């Protein structure tokens, strides 16, 4: 999958589309999802043009990878959801349910979360 410079997250990074920012640094941007699936639903995206985990793992620098992973944990602490906990989820490709071709993770919190995958679909 080629990176699409016009995808919604690329446009948010360029300032063309507003977002409710939670945190930003040189490597990541975290913002509230416009269609929350939990009381707390934040997206964390790298600032680089990476389509998914595979692309990120192959092309990102060690510093970008470390900052992204540490950044997700930092956002959890900023939101005050590190205790009692949160879920981090990322989708890759069509079968994984990826809708935007820019690597992103969803941070869900604010209540006890159910199963990650419904039992009947396993």
XYZ file of C-alpha atoms in Angstrom:
122
model
C 0.000 0.000 0.000
C 1.511 3.323 -1.047
C 1.291 6.258 1.325
C -1.499 8.678 0.390
C -0.491 12.265 1.234
C -4.174 13.258 1.211
C -5.330 10.801 3.892
C -7.140 12.358 6.841
C -4.221 11.955 9.273
C -1.739 13.498 6.828
C -4.141 16.420 6.498
C -4.425 16.734 10.290
C -0.617 16.778 10.529
C -0.492 19.545 7.892
C -3.045 21.591 9.860
C -5.664 21.323 7.100
C -8.129 19.552 9.406
C -8.474 20.523 13.076
C -8.210 18.033 15.909
C -8.655 18.023 19.682
C -5.001 17.611 20.554
C -3.917 15.690 23.649
C -0.152 15.744 23.071
C 2.344 16.615 20.375
C 6.108 16.391 20.117
C 8.614 16.109 17.270
C 7.659 12.480 16.526
C 3.982 11.993 17.421
C 0.568 13.602 17.577
C -2.191 12.335 19.880
C -5.770 13.551 19.559
C -9.333 12.579 20.468
C -11.155 10.341 18.000
C -14.144 12.081 16.378
C -16.212 8.884 16.708
C -15.250 7.571 20.172
C -15.835 3.904 20.939
C -15.103 4.288 24.676
C -15.301 7.141 27.209
C -11.646 7.832 26.392
C -10.661 7.189 22.768
C -7.473 8.833 21.568
C -5.507 8.238 18.380
C -1.720 8.367 18.436
C 0.046 8.784 15.088
C 3.657 9.145 14.056
C 4.532 12.318 12.171
C 6.324 10.336 9.488
C 4.570 9.025 6.375
C 4.113 5.385 7.403
C 1.158 3.368 6.150
C 1.082 0.669 8.847
C 3.115 -1.301 11.419
C 5.010 -3.204 8.730
C 6.052 -0.032 6.933
C 6.974 1.642 10.234
C 9.035 -1.334 11.445
C 10.962 -1.452 8.153
C 11.583 2.257 7.508
C 11.387 4.228 10.758
C 14.534 5.123 12.650
C 15.221 3.598 16.053
C 14.505 7.025 17.581
C 11.093 7.248 15.846
C 10.146 3.742 16.970
C 11.204 4.358 20.569
C 9.483 7.754 20.708
C 6.253 6.352 19.278
C 6.066 3.512 21.790
C 7.067 5.729 24.708
C 4.700 8.401 23.435
C 1.696 6.079 23.615
C 2.497 5.307 27.267
C 3.035 9.024 27.955
C -0.406 9.816 26.529
C -1.951 7.198 28.834
C -0.319 8.896 31.811
C -1.356 12.378 30.615
C -4.953 11.213 30.371
C -4.750 9.676 33.845
C -5.767 6.242 32.595
C -2.534 4.355 33.294
C -4.373 3.073 36.381
C -6.832 1.307 36.228
C -5.651 0.663 32.666
C -6.291 1.067 28.984
C -6.195 -0.845 25.708
C -3.984 0.001 22.749
C -5.076 -1.321 19.373
C -3.829 -0.927 15.837
C -5.326 -2.281 12.641
C -3.313 -3.294 9.574
C -4.707 -3.887 6.134
C -8.159 -4.817 4.931
C -8.547 -7.933 7.093
C -7.315 -6.026 10.134
C -9.907 -3.300 9.614
C -7.497 -0.467 8.797
C -9.481 2.478 7.442
C -6.809 5.199 7.181
C -3.516 4.358 5.429
C -1.377 6.096 8.077
C -0.050 4.115 11.044
C -2.108 4.887 14.120
C -2.982 3.313 17.424
C -6.230 3.668 19.291
C -5.991 4.165 23.054
C -9.273 3.146 24.716
C -10.063 3.698 28.412
C -12.605 5.009 30.878
C -14.457 1.771 31.604
C -13.871 -1.959 31.756
C -13.437 -3.048 28.148
C -14.887 -6.252 26.711
C -13.234 -8.935 24.630
C -10.887 -7.775 21.885
C -12.370 -10.196 19.352
C -15.846 -11.715 19.744
C -15.596 -15.422 20.635
C -17.815 -16.500 17.727
C -15.354 -15.090 15.188
C -12.340 -17.107 16.335
